[in-house]
């Protein structure tokens, strides 16, 4: 069955890939960019770059207006209350590091930080280091056979010593949505802070952060069809007030003397130095483009293509899909075949997939494997991409077996 993508032509990279025989199935690593974003970047840079928040001249005023407009668009896109709740960082990774430093004073030796067994290194290592610095216990919630956090275990493990829960919304390896309402409620009942890693989740569907019930939510622009070098930290106003400043320099300071200084609160107090101005303006254009799509239509497209990806994998002998993926990706191993060899042969045939530990080494160890191949989908993928993938996969398996 042919499944066309109505949005493929909005992404010039897809035409370039088609021309050079490349099939892009690595959108969970980074997404291709719509023409609307490329135009916005070209327009900003060709009409005059300027620094934000500090220049009185016209280009500076124009850049500041466009920059701050993205903050408002994000607050709207995320159903996240006020633009002041949005802090720009350089990525999801930096946003989580900001939290792990900014919240340090909230912990006493013996307190617990709870994460899950499927976290990306970005949502593991900053907490691991914080636990080491402050003498805290890092508690890891186990998964059930589907690759979803086991709620009975979470009920047992989240307790009075839990001061913070940091959890992925959607696993970058297993493609499973985590039971956020239940987990966040368990943490809140203990008075713990909550951090949601939305790096993968934010891309699929619309979210309502005001209703989700977390204190902080982070993601990277580059996976949401936006520019790279830019991340977003959203926080509840009362939670943002708990943050200690962590990077110091221009723009984040209200008053400075040689021996002391006073700092702004969020968001400015956490955006030290010149931000990624062009990227922020570009993300605004990507959001405008996404706002123009019918979310039911995009969800249906992702769903039908994903079902077709899973069915194709399941139909092949020896293929083991990790977990029960529900969104836009599938990681898999093949009996008797090394995933690096398989990825190499797919790459040679022009199929871009991800192979290895997917920045989740402890999870792969738990699953008893050292690597897996991941195919992931974006709005621009269509059934021709899957056909090329499966043709290449069959050829590779023929060679390797
Ligand atoms: C679930 C998850 N969290 C965090 C990250 C880190 O994102 P970045 O490298 O853009 O900071 C990723 C990136 O793959 C991810 O998939």
mmCIF file of C-alpha atoms and ligand atoms in Angstrom:
data_model
loop_
_atom_site.group_PDB
_atom_site.id
_atom_site.type_symbol
_atom_site.label_atom_id
_atom_site.label_comp_id
_atom_site.label_asym_id
_atom_site.label_seq_id
_atom_site.Cartn_x
_atom_site.Cartn_y
_atom_site.Cartn_z
ATOM 1 C CA UNK A 1 0.000 0.000 0.000
ATOM 2 C CA UNK A 2 1.361 3.395 -0.949
ATOM 3 C CA UNK A 3 1.515 5.885 1.942
ATOM 4 C CA UNK A 4 2.524 9.322 0.614
ATOM 5 C CA UNK A 5 3.565 12.156 2.912
ATOM 6 C CA UNK A 6 1.765 15.447 2.206
ATOM 7 C CA UNK A 7 4.668 17.286 3.916
ATOM 8 C CA UNK A 8 7.634 15.745 2.095
ATOM 9 C CA UNK A 9 7.922 18.602 -0.381
ATOM 10 C CA UNK A 10 8.166 21.128 2.486
ATOM 11 C CA UNK A 11 11.611 19.676 3.313
ATOM 12 C CA UNK A 12 14.234 20.392 0.638
ATOM 13 C CA UNK A 13 16.616 17.840 2.174
ATOM 14 C CA UNK A 14 14.239 15.065 1.174
ATOM 15 C CA UNK A 15 14.509 15.971 -2.507
ATOM 16 C CA UNK A 16 18.305 16.075 -2.093
ATOM 17 C CA UNK A 17 18.266 12.648 -0.425
ATOM 18 C CA UNK A 18 16.036 11.236 -3.174
ATOM 19 C CA UNK A 19 18.428 12.590 -5.822
ATOM 20 C CA UNK A 20 21.453 10.947 -4.198
ATOM 21 C CA UNK A 21 19.673 7.707 -3.317
ATOM 22 C CA UNK A 22 19.643 8.262 0.437
ATOM 23 C CA UNK A 23 16.821 7.110 2.687
ATOM 24 C CA UNK A 24 16.633 9.024 5.944
ATOM 25 C CA UNK A 25 15.300 6.995 8.869
ATOM 26 C CA UNK A 26 17.097 8.742 11.713
ATOM 27 C CA UNK A 27 14.742 11.539 12.722
ATOM 28 C CA UNK A 28 14.864 10.553 16.399
ATOM 29 C CA UNK A 29 18.528 11.631 16.285
ATOM 30 C CA UNK A 30 17.770 14.852 14.437
ATOM 31 C CA UNK A 31 14.977 15.953 12.131
ATOM 32 C CA UNK A 32 15.263 17.552 8.696
ATOM 33 C CA UNK A 33 14.249 21.209 8.402
ATOM 34 C CA UNK A 34 11.228 22.712 6.651
ATOM 35 C CA UNK A 35 11.773 25.387 3.991
ATOM 36 C CA UNK A 36 9.925 27.820 6.291
ATOM 37 C CA UNK A 37 12.779 27.581 8.802
ATOM 38 C CA UNK A 38 15.482 27.889 6.152
ATOM 39 C CA UNK A 39 13.729 31.016 4.794
ATOM 40 C CA UNK A 40 13.472 32.545 8.269
ATOM 41 C CA UNK A 41 17.200 32.008 8.913
ATOM 42 C CA UNK A 42 18.115 33.468 5.512
ATOM 43 C CA UNK A 43 15.848 36.443 6.127
ATOM 44 C CA UNK A 44 17.251 37.122 9.626
ATOM 45 C CA UNK A 45 20.868 36.903 8.542
ATOM 46 C CA UNK A 46 20.384 38.781 5.281
ATOM 47 C CA UNK A 47 18.322 41.588 6.798
ATOM 48 C CA UNK A 48 20.891 42.209 9.534
ATOM 49 C CA UNK A 49 22.018 40.188 12.554
ATOM 50 C CA UNK A 50 22.043 41.985 15.876
ATOM 51 C CA UNK A 51 22.385 41.102 19.527
ATOM 52 C CA UNK A 52 19.235 40.881 21.620
ATOM 53 C CA UNK A 53 18.078 42.719 24.748
ATOM 54 C CA UNK A 54 20.950 45.203 24.761
ATOM 55 C CA UNK A 55 21.020 47.242 21.558
ATOM 56 C CA UNK A 56 18.859 50.329 21.159
ATOM 57 C CA UNK A 57 19.287 50.407 17.363
ATOM 58 C CA UNK A 58 16.664 49.185 14.903
ATOM 59 C CA UNK A 59 18.332 45.857 13.956
ATOM 60 C CA UNK A 60 18.728 45.081 17.677
ATOM 61 C CA UNK A 61 15.126 45.933 18.369
ATOM 62 C CA UNK A 62 13.997 43.789 15.408
ATOM 63 C CA UNK A 63 16.090 40.814 16.539
ATOM 64 C CA UNK A 64 14.836 41.123 20.128
ATOM 65 C CA UNK A 65 11.232 41.228 18.969
ATOM 66 C CA UNK A 66 11.634 38.117 16.790
ATOM 67 C CA UNK A 67 13.589 36.334 19.553
ATOM 68 C CA UNK A 68 10.972 37.032 22.212
ATOM 69 C CA UNK A 69 8.169 36.126 19.794
ATOM 70 C CA UNK A 70 9.521 32.552 19.796
ATOM 71 C CA UNK A 71 9.283 32.454 23.585
ATOM 72 C CA UNK A 72 5.590 33.371 23.302
ATOM 73 C CA UNK A 73 5.017 30.861 20.494
ATOM 74 C CA UNK A 74 6.593 28.146 22.655
ATOM 75 C CA UNK A 75 4.413 29.012 25.638
ATOM 76 C CA UNK A 76 1.410 28.653 23.338
ATOM 77 C CA UNK A 77 2.684 25.492 21.567
ATOM 78 C CA UNK A 78 3.301 23.780 24.911
ATOM 79 C CA UNK A 79 0.129 25.094 26.580
ATOM 80 C CA UNK A 80 2.668 26.261 29.083
ATOM 81 C CA UNK A 81 1.300 29.441 30.609
ATOM 82 C CA UNK A 82 3.535 32.491 30.389
ATOM 83 C CA UNK A 83 6.553 33.089 28.100
ATOM 84 C CA UNK A 84 8.531 33.843 31.287
ATOM 85 C CA UNK A 85 8.375 30.115 32.012
ATOM 86 C CA UNK A 86 10.561 29.351 28.975
ATOM 87 C CA UNK A 87 14.358 29.381 29.389
ATOM 88 C CA UNK A 88 16.506 28.962 26.271
ATOM 89 C CA UNK A 89 19.498 26.641 26.618
ATOM 90 C CA UNK A 90 21.794 25.048 24.076
ATOM 91 C CA UNK A 91 19.962 21.720 24.125
ATOM 92 C CA UNK A 92 18.014 19.255 26.255
ATOM 93 C CA UNK A 93 21.322 18.034 27.668
ATOM 94 C CA UNK A 94 22.284 21.510 28.835
ATOM 95 C CA UNK A 95 18.809 22.066 30.267
ATOM 96 C CA UNK A 96 19.109 18.943 32.452
ATOM 97 C CA UNK A 97 22.621 19.941 33.530
ATOM 98 C CA UNK A 98 21.236 23.373 34.424
ATOM 99 C CA UNK A 99 18.649 21.663 36.643
ATOM 100 C CA UNK A 100 21.177 19.331 38.245
ATOM 101 C CA UNK A 101 23.265 22.369 39.279
ATOM 102 C CA UNK A 102 20.416 24.778 39.843
ATOM 103 C CA UNK A 103 18.577 22.463 42.234
ATOM 104 C CA UNK A 104 21.628 21.260 44.152
ATOM 105 C CA UNK A 105 20.717 23.209 47.290
ATOM 106 C CA UNK A 106 17.402 21.332 47.491
ATOM 107 C CA UNK A 107 19.126 18.093 48.533
ATOM 108 C CA UNK A 108 20.601 16.753 51.774
ATOM 109 C CA UNK A 109 22.824 13.692 52.089
ATOM 110 C CA UNK A 110 20.689 10.550 52.036
ATOM 111 C CA UNK A 111 17.935 12.026 49.839
ATOM 112 C CA UNK A 112 16.898 10.077 46.765
ATOM 113 C CA UNK A 113 16.732 10.984 43.107
ATOM 114 C CA UNK A 114 14.545 8.593 41.138
ATOM 115 C CA UNK A 115 15.035 7.927 37.433
ATOM 116 C CA UNK A 116 14.005 5.009 35.227
ATOM 117 C CA UNK A 117 15.965 2.195 33.633
ATOM 118 C CA UNK A 118 15.427 3.594 30.129
ATOM 119 C CA UNK A 119 16.897 7.068 30.492
ATOM 120 C CA UNK A 120 19.120 8.600 27.828
ATOM 121 C CA UNK A 121 22.561 9.430 29.237
ATOM 122 C CA UNK A 122 21.449 13.079 29.213
ATOM 123 C CA UNK A 123 18.848 12.282 31.871
ATOM 124 C CA UNK A 124 21.092 9.930 33.826
ATOM 125 C CA UNK A 125 24.603 11.329 34.081
ATOM 126 C CA UNK A 126 23.792 14.857 35.388
ATOM 127 C CA UNK A 127 21.773 13.225 38.219
ATOM 128 C CA UNK A 128 24.436 10.589 38.825
ATOM 129 C CA UNK A 129 27.040 13.348 39.227
ATOM 130 C CA UNK A 130 24.732 15.348 41.503
ATOM 131 C CA UNK A 131 24.189 12.223 43.635
ATOM 132 C CA UNK A 132 27.947 11.759 43.876
ATOM 133 C CA UNK A 133 28.531 15.423 44.799
ATOM 134 C CA UNK A 134 25.854 15.503 47.517
ATOM 135 C CA UNK A 135 25.876 11.929 48.854
ATOM 136 C CA UNK A 136 22.437 11.116 47.424
ATOM 137 C CA UNK A 137 20.984 7.784 46.392
ATOM 138 C CA UNK A 138 20.085 7.304 42.725
ATOM 139 C CA UNK A 139 17.096 4.958 42.537
ATOM 140 C CA UNK A 140 16.308 3.302 39.201
ATOM 141 C CA UNK A 141 12.719 2.311 38.394
ATOM 142 C CA UNK A 142 12.565 -1.024 36.528
ATOM 143 C CA UNK A 143 10.565 -1.653 33.347
ATOM 144 C CA UNK A 144 7.946 -4.227 32.521
ATOM 145 C CA UNK A 145 8.251 -6.542 29.510
ATOM 146 C CA UNK A 146 6.747 -3.879 27.190
ATOM 147 C CA UNK A 147 9.435 -1.343 28.093
ATOM 148 C CA UNK A 148 7.208 0.770 30.322
ATOM 149 C CA UNK A 149 8.085 1.779 33.873
ATOM 150 C CA UNK A 150 6.608 -0.784 36.259
ATOM 151 C CA UNK A 151 4.060 1.166 38.310
ATOM 152 C CA UNK A 152 3.949 -1.364 41.179
ATOM 153 C CA UNK A 153 7.689 -1.029 41.577
ATOM 154 C CA UNK A 154 7.406 2.752 41.310
ATOM 155 C CA UNK A 155 4.805 2.676 44.090
ATOM 156 C CA UNK A 156 7.266 0.833 46.296
ATOM 157 C CA UNK A 157 10.384 2.794 45.351
ATOM 158 C CA UNK A 158 9.099 6.374 45.374
ATOM 159 C CA UNK A 159 8.946 7.243 49.065
ATOM 160 C CA UNK A 160 9.514 9.899 51.715
ATOM 161 C CA UNK A 161 13.235 10.197 50.876
ATOM 162 C CA UNK A 162 12.495 10.903 47.194
ATOM 163 C CA UNK A 163 13.309 14.548 46.511
ATOM 164 C CA UNK A 164 13.229 14.433 42.705
ATOM 165 C CA UNK A 165 11.872 12.257 39.894
ATOM 166 C CA UNK A 166 13.469 12.655 36.441
ATOM 167 C CA UNK A 167 11.774 10.643 33.723
ATOM 168 C CA UNK A 168 11.585 10.425 29.930
ATOM 169 C CA UNK A 169 8.236 10.999 28.306
ATOM 170 C CA UNK A 170 9.016 8.772 25.305
ATOM 171 C CA UNK A 171 11.954 6.363 25.181
ATOM 172 C CA UNK A 172 14.489 7.063 22.428
ATOM 173 C CA UNK A 173 15.320 3.331 22.307
ATOM 174 C CA UNK A 174 12.033 1.548 22.970
ATOM 175 C CA UNK A 175 9.582 4.084 21.548
ATOM 176 C CA UNK A 176 7.351 3.602 24.591
ATOM 177 C CA UNK A 177 5.360 6.382 26.226
ATOM 178 C CA UNK A 178 5.847 6.387 29.972
ATOM 179 C CA UNK A 179 2.900 6.605 32.387
ATOM 180 C CA UNK A 180 3.632 10.211 33.315
ATOM 181 C CA UNK A 181 0.389 11.123 35.113
ATOM 182 C CA UNK A 182 0.768 8.195 37.518
ATOM 183 C CA UNK A 183 4.508 8.640 38.077
ATOM 184 C CA UNK A 184 4.264 12.394 38.548
ATOM 185 C CA UNK A 185 1.404 11.935 41.015
ATOM 186 C CA UNK A 186 3.467 9.440 43.040
ATOM 187 C CA UNK A 187 6.380 11.899 43.216
ATOM 188 C CA UNK A 188 4.147 14.872 44.008
ATOM 189 C CA UNK A 189 2.513 12.935 46.857
ATOM 190 C CA UNK A 190 5.977 12.776 48.450
ATOM 191 C CA UNK A 191 6.602 16.486 47.880
ATOM 192 C CA UNK A 192 9.328 15.661 45.337
ATOM 193 C CA UNK A 193 10.276 17.813 42.361
ATOM 194 C CA UNK A 194 9.625 16.392 38.903
ATOM 195 C CA UNK A 195 11.568 16.710 35.656
ATOM 196 C CA UNK A 196 10.285 15.351 32.344
ATOM 197 C CA UNK A 197 12.734 14.715 29.511
ATOM 198 C CA UNK A 198 10.544 15.545 26.534
ATOM 199 C CA UNK A 199 13.324 15.310 23.922
ATOM 200 C CA UNK A 200 11.479 12.574 22.010
ATOM 201 C CA UNK A 201 7.948 13.073 23.279
ATOM 202 C CA UNK A 202 7.592 16.722 22.302
ATOM 203 C CA UNK A 203 7.876 15.797 18.634
ATOM 204 C CA UNK A 204 4.787 13.616 18.546
ATOM 205 C CA UNK A 205 1.405 15.197 19.148
ATOM 206 C CA UNK A 206 0.476 18.283 21.118
ATOM 207 C CA UNK A 207 1.126 18.516 24.838
ATOM 208 C CA UNK A 208 -0.415 20.435 27.681
ATOM 209 C CA UNK A 209 2.338 21.235 30.145
ATOM 210 C CA UNK A 210 0.069 23.267 32.373
ATOM 211 C CA UNK A 211 -2.009 20.126 32.944
ATOM 212 C CA UNK A 212 0.770 17.520 32.890
ATOM 213 C CA UNK A 213 1.737 18.144 36.505
ATOM 214 C CA UNK A 214 5.537 18.292 36.236
ATOM 215 C CA UNK A 215 7.787 21.026 37.593
ATOM 216 C CA UNK A 216 10.191 21.079 34.643
ATOM 217 C CA UNK A 217 10.047 19.897 31.026
ATOM 218 C CA UNK A 218 13.020 19.949 28.649
ATOM 219 C CA UNK A 219 13.633 19.308 24.963
ATOM 220 C CA UNK A 220 15.883 20.200 22.021
ATOM 221 C CA UNK A 221 14.775 22.247 19.051
ATOM 222 C CA UNK A 222 16.598 20.131 16.467
ATOM 223 C CA UNK A 223 14.342 17.110 16.931
ATOM 224 C CA UNK A 224 11.229 19.318 16.577
ATOM 225 C CA UNK A 225 12.117 20.351 13.001
ATOM 226 C CA UNK A 226 13.986 23.371 14.384
ATOM 227 C CA UNK A 227 17.636 24.479 14.318
ATOM 228 C CA UNK A 228 20.338 22.789 16.370
ATOM 229 C CA UNK A 229 22.288 24.377 19.214
ATOM 230 C CA UNK A 230 19.057 25.301 20.982
ATOM 231 C CA UNK A 231 17.134 23.735 23.855
ATOM 232 C CA UNK A 232 14.118 24.643 25.908
ATOM 233 C CA UNK A 233 13.617 24.424 29.649
ATOM 234 C CA UNK A 234 10.033 25.001 30.739
ATOM 235 C CA UNK A 235 9.283 25.374 34.436
ATOM 236 C CA UNK A 236 6.411 26.053 36.788
ATOM 237 C CA UNK A 237 6.907 29.584 38.167
ATOM 238 C CA UNK A 238 7.361 28.350 41.771
ATOM 239 C CA UNK A 239 9.808 25.657 40.617
ATOM 240 C CA UNK A 240 11.872 28.135 38.570
ATOM 241 C CA UNK A 241 12.253 30.229 41.732
ATOM 242 C CA UNK A 242 14.091 27.339 43.394
ATOM 243 C CA UNK A 243 16.884 27.383 40.824
ATOM 244 C CA UNK A 244 20.298 28.702 41.779
ATOM 245 C CA UNK A 245 22.194 30.483 39.060
ATOM 246 C CA UNK A 246 24.775 28.312 37.387
ATOM 247 C CA UNK A 247 26.420 30.226 34.519
ATOM 248 C CA UNK A 248 27.520 33.800 35.033
ATOM 249 C CA UNK A 249 28.177 36.646 32.620
ATOM 250 C CA UNK A 250 26.371 39.175 30.492
ATOM 251 C CA UNK A 251 22.582 39.581 30.390
ATOM 252 C CA UNK A 252 21.834 37.447 33.457
ATOM 253 C CA UNK A 253 22.971 40.134 35.896
ATOM 254 C CA UNK A 254 20.919 43.008 37.285
ATOM 255 C CA UNK A 255 23.695 44.851 39.171
ATOM 256 C CA UNK A 256 27.420 44.091 39.271
ATOM 257 C CA UNK A 257 30.231 45.375 41.465
ATOM 258 C CA UNK A 258 33.805 44.071 41.703
ATOM 259 C CA UNK A 259 32.994 42.016 44.779
ATOM 260 C CA UNK A 260 29.314 41.163 44.407
ATOM 261 C CA UNK A 261 26.394 41.063 42.007
ATOM 262 C CA UNK A 262 22.623 40.665 41.849
ATOM 263 C CA UNK A 263 21.057 38.429 39.238
ATOM 264 C CA UNK A 264 17.823 38.248 37.289
ATOM 265 C CA UNK A 265 15.380 35.435 37.931
ATOM 266 C CA UNK A 266 14.107 33.180 35.119
ATOM 267 C CA UNK A 267 14.226 33.306 32.222
ATOM 268 C CA UNK A 268 17.007 35.929 31.752
ATOM 269 C CA UNK A 269 18.966 34.867 34.831
ATOM 270 C CA UNK A 270 19.564 31.487 33.212
ATOM 271 C CA UNK A 271 20.525 32.738 29.761
ATOM 272 C CA UNK A 272 24.049 34.022 30.413
ATOM 273 C CA UNK A 273 25.877 35.439 27.395
ATOM 274 C CA UNK A 274 24.680 35.874 23.835
ATOM 275 C CA UNK A 275 22.028 33.243 23.116
ATOM 276 C CA UNK A 276 21.564 31.296 19.864
ATOM 277 C CA UNK A 277 19.617 34.207 18.339
ATOM 278 C CA UNK A 278 19.250 32.876 14.806
ATOM 279 C CA UNK A 279 18.280 29.440 16.096
ATOM 280 C CA UNK A 280 15.603 30.884 18.375
ATOM 281 C CA UNK A 281 14.141 32.907 15.502
ATOM 282 C CA UNK A 282 14.325 29.818 13.285
ATOM 283 C CA UNK A 283 12.505 27.688 15.852
ATOM 284 C CA UNK A 284 9.735 30.292 15.800
ATOM 285 C CA UNK A 285 9.348 29.690 12.063
ATOM 286 C CA UNK A 286 9.294 25.904 12.552
ATOM 287 C CA UNK A 287 6.582 26.304 15.194
ATOM 288 C CA UNK A 288 4.531 28.518 12.858
ATOM 289 C CA UNK A 289 4.867 25.828 10.204
ATOM 290 C CA UNK A 290 3.862 23.070 12.636
ATOM 291 C CA UNK A 291 0.913 25.149 13.881
ATOM 292 C CA UNK A 292 -0.398 25.195 10.319
ATOM 293 C CA UNK A 293 -0.656 21.392 10.166
ATOM 294 C CA UNK A 294 -3.701 19.365 11.104
ATOM 295 C CA UNK A 295 -2.508 17.467 14.191
ATOM 296 C CA UNK A 296 -4.998 14.624 13.617
ATOM 297 C CA UNK A 297 -3.608 14.216 10.081
ATOM 298 C CA UNK A 298 0.040 14.208 11.222
ATOM 299 C CA UNK A 299 -0.724 11.714 13.999
ATOM 300 C CA UNK A 300 -2.559 9.423 11.551
ATOM 301 C CA UNK A 301 0.364 9.577 9.102
ATOM 302 C CA UNK A 302 2.940 8.771 11.806
ATOM 303 C CA UNK A 303 0.737 5.961 13.041
ATOM 304 C CA UNK A 304 0.147 4.228 9.715
ATOM 305 C CA UNK A 305 3.810 4.437 8.729
ATOM 306 C CA UNK A 306 4.908 3.168 12.140
ATOM 307 C CA UNK A 307 2.481 0.239 11.944
ATOM 308 C CA UNK A 308 3.916 -0.600 8.549
ATOM 309 C CA UNK A 309 7.502 -0.401 9.905
ATOM 310 C CA UNK A 310 6.645 -2.738 12.785
ATOM 311 C CA UNK A 311 4.775 -5.187 10.530
ATOM 312 C CA UNK A 312 7.717 -5.353 8.113
ATOM 313 C CA UNK A 313 10.183 -6.031 10.918
ATOM 314 C CA UNK A 314 7.955 -8.624 12.565
ATOM 315 C CA UNK A 315 7.602 -10.470 9.251
ATOM 316 C CA UNK A 316 11.352 -11.095 9.052
ATOM 317 C CA UNK A 317 12.898 -14.185 10.630
ATOM 318 C CA UNK A 318 15.073 -13.644 13.662
ATOM 319 C CA UNK A 319 14.210 -9.966 14.102
ATOM 320 C CA UNK A 320 13.576 -8.965 17.710
ATOM 321 C CA UNK A 321 11.947 -5.576 18.266
ATOM 322 C CA UNK A 322 12.929 -4.031 21.596
ATOM 323 C CA UNK A 323 9.911 -3.311 23.800
ATOM 324 C CA UNK A 324 6.508 -2.466 22.349
ATOM 325 C CA UNK A 325 7.123 0.789 20.474
ATOM 326 C CA UNK A 326 4.119 3.053 20.128
ATOM 327 C CA UNK A 327 5.629 6.060 18.413
ATOM 328 C CA UNK A 328 7.577 6.668 15.245
ATOM 329 C CA UNK A 329 10.558 4.391 15.872
ATOM 330 C CA UNK A 330 11.629 0.795 16.308
ATOM 331 C CA UNK A 331 14.903 -0.558 17.641
ATOM 332 C CA UNK A 332 15.742 -4.131 16.795
ATOM 333 C CA UNK A 333 18.346 -6.847 16.807
ATOM 334 C CA UNK A 334 18.648 -9.828 14.480
ATOM 335 C CA UNK A 335 19.564 -13.263 15.772
ATOM 336 C CA UNK A 336 23.128 -14.191 14.877
ATOM 337 C CA UNK A 337 23.870 -10.783 13.347
ATOM 338 C CA UNK A 338 25.938 -8.009 14.896
ATOM 339 C CA UNK A 339 24.031 -4.725 14.811
ATOM 340 C CA UNK A 340 27.138 -2.760 13.761
ATOM 341 C CA UNK A 341 27.605 -5.073 10.727
ATOM 342 C CA UNK A 342 23.962 -4.710 9.807
ATOM 343 C CA UNK A 343 24.056 -0.926 10.143
ATOM 344 C CA UNK A 344 27.197 -0.850 8.018
ATOM 345 C CA UNK A 345 25.510 -2.750 5.187
ATOM 346 C CA UNK A 346 22.402 -0.561 5.435
ATOM 347 C CA UNK A 347 24.580 2.551 5.286
ATOM 348 C CA UNK A 348 26.385 1.199 2.224
ATOM 349 C CA UNK A 349 23.012 0.879 0.521
ATOM 350 C CA UNK A 350 22.118 4.467 1.333
ATOM 351 C CA UNK A 351 19.850 3.840 4.309
ATOM 352 C CA UNK A 352 20.489 6.160 7.261
ATOM 353 C CA UNK A 353 19.604 4.422 10.526
ATOM 354 C CA UNK A 354 21.191 4.626 13.945
ATOM 355 C CA UNK A 355 23.129 1.732 15.450
ATOM 356 C CA UNK A 356 24.862 1.225 18.769
ATOM 357 C CA UNK A 357 23.851 1.891 22.350
ATOM 358 C CA UNK A 358 21.695 4.949 21.576
ATOM 359 C CA UNK A 359 23.173 6.853 24.545
ATOM 360 C CA UNK A 360 21.449 4.426 26.884
ATOM 361 C CA UNK A 361 24.179 1.931 27.788
ATOM 362 C CA UNK A 362 22.624 0.790 31.086
ATOM 363 C CA UNK A 363 19.312 0.039 29.344
ATOM 364 C CA UNK A 364 20.984 -2.074 26.667
ATOM 365 C CA UNK A 365 22.892 -3.933 29.360
ATOM 366 C CA UNK A 366 19.596 -4.597 31.169
ATOM 367 C CA UNK A 367 18.193 -5.966 27.907
ATOM 368 C CA UNK A 368 21.244 -8.214 27.580
ATOM 369 C CA UNK A 369 22.519 -6.659 24.354
ATOM 370 C CA UNK A 370 25.411 -4.407 23.427
ATOM 371 C CA UNK A 371 23.805 -2.680 20.471
ATOM 372 C CA UNK A 372 20.690 -2.386 18.331
ATOM 373 C CA UNK A 373 19.641 -0.806 15.056
ATOM 374 C CA UNK A 374 17.017 1.948 15.262
ATOM 375 C CA UNK A 375 14.843 3.158 12.399
ATOM 376 C CA UNK A 376 12.904 6.322 13.200
ATOM 377 C CA UNK A 377 10.371 8.320 11.235
ATOM 378 C CA UNK A 378 9.630 11.963 10.565
ATOM 379 C CA UNK A 379 6.625 13.679 9.015
ATOM 380 C CA UNK A 380 8.367 13.632 5.618
ATOM 381 C CA UNK A 381 8.873 9.871 5.452
ATOM 382 C CA UNK A 382 6.620 7.839 3.197
ATOM 383 C CA UNK A 383 6.168 4.222 2.162
ATOM 384 C CA UNK A 384 8.905 4.512 -0.495
ATOM 385 C CA UNK A 385 11.400 5.043 2.363
ATOM 386 C CA UNK A 386 10.176 1.888 4.067
ATOM 387 C CA UNK A 387 10.330 -0.093 0.820
ATOM 388 C CA UNK A 388 13.957 0.948 0.311
ATOM 389 C CA UNK A 389 14.732 0.144 3.938
ATOM 390 C CA UNK A 390 13.271 -3.355 3.739
ATOM 391 C CA UNK A 391 14.932 -4.096 0.397
ATOM 392 C CA UNK A 392 18.282 -3.042 1.905
ATOM 393 C CA UNK A 393 17.593 -4.993 5.096
ATOM 394 C CA UNK A 394 16.833 -8.198 3.189
ATOM 395 C CA UNK A 395 19.978 -7.823 1.101
ATOM 396 C CA UNK A 396 22.092 -7.166 4.199
ATOM 397 C CA UNK A 397 20.660 -10.170 6.037
ATOM 398 C CA UNK A 398 21.285 -12.391 3.009
ATOM 399 C CA UNK A 399 24.931 -11.355 3.069
ATOM 400 C CA UNK A 400 25.365 -11.670 6.822
ATOM 401 C CA UNK A 401 23.717 -15.044 7.319
HETATM 402 C C1 LIG B 1 15.273 10.992 25.309
HETATM 403 C C2 LIG B 1 16.403 11.938 25.032
HETATM 404 N N1 LIG B 1 16.815 12.771 25.992
HETATM 405 C C3 LIG B 1 17.798 13.655 25.793
HETATM 406 C C4 LIG B 1 18.451 13.736 24.590
HETATM 407 C C5 LIG B 1 19.554 14.722 24.431
HETATM 408 O O1 LIG B 1 19.256 15.664 23.460
HETATM 409 P P1 LIG B 1 20.408 16.667 22.931
HETATM 410 O O2 LIG B 1 21.544 15.796 22.494
HETATM 411 O O3 LIG B 1 19.748 17.378 21.819
HETATM 412 O O4 LIG B 1 20.771 17.552 24.069
HETATM 413 C C6 LIG B 1 18.069 12.879 23.545
HETATM 414 C C7 LIG B 1 18.766 12.897 22.250
HETATM 415 O O5 LIG B 1 18.767 11.953 21.523
HETATM 416 C C8 LIG B 1 17.010 11.963 23.775
HETATM 417 O O6 LIG B 1 16.600 11.131 22.810
#
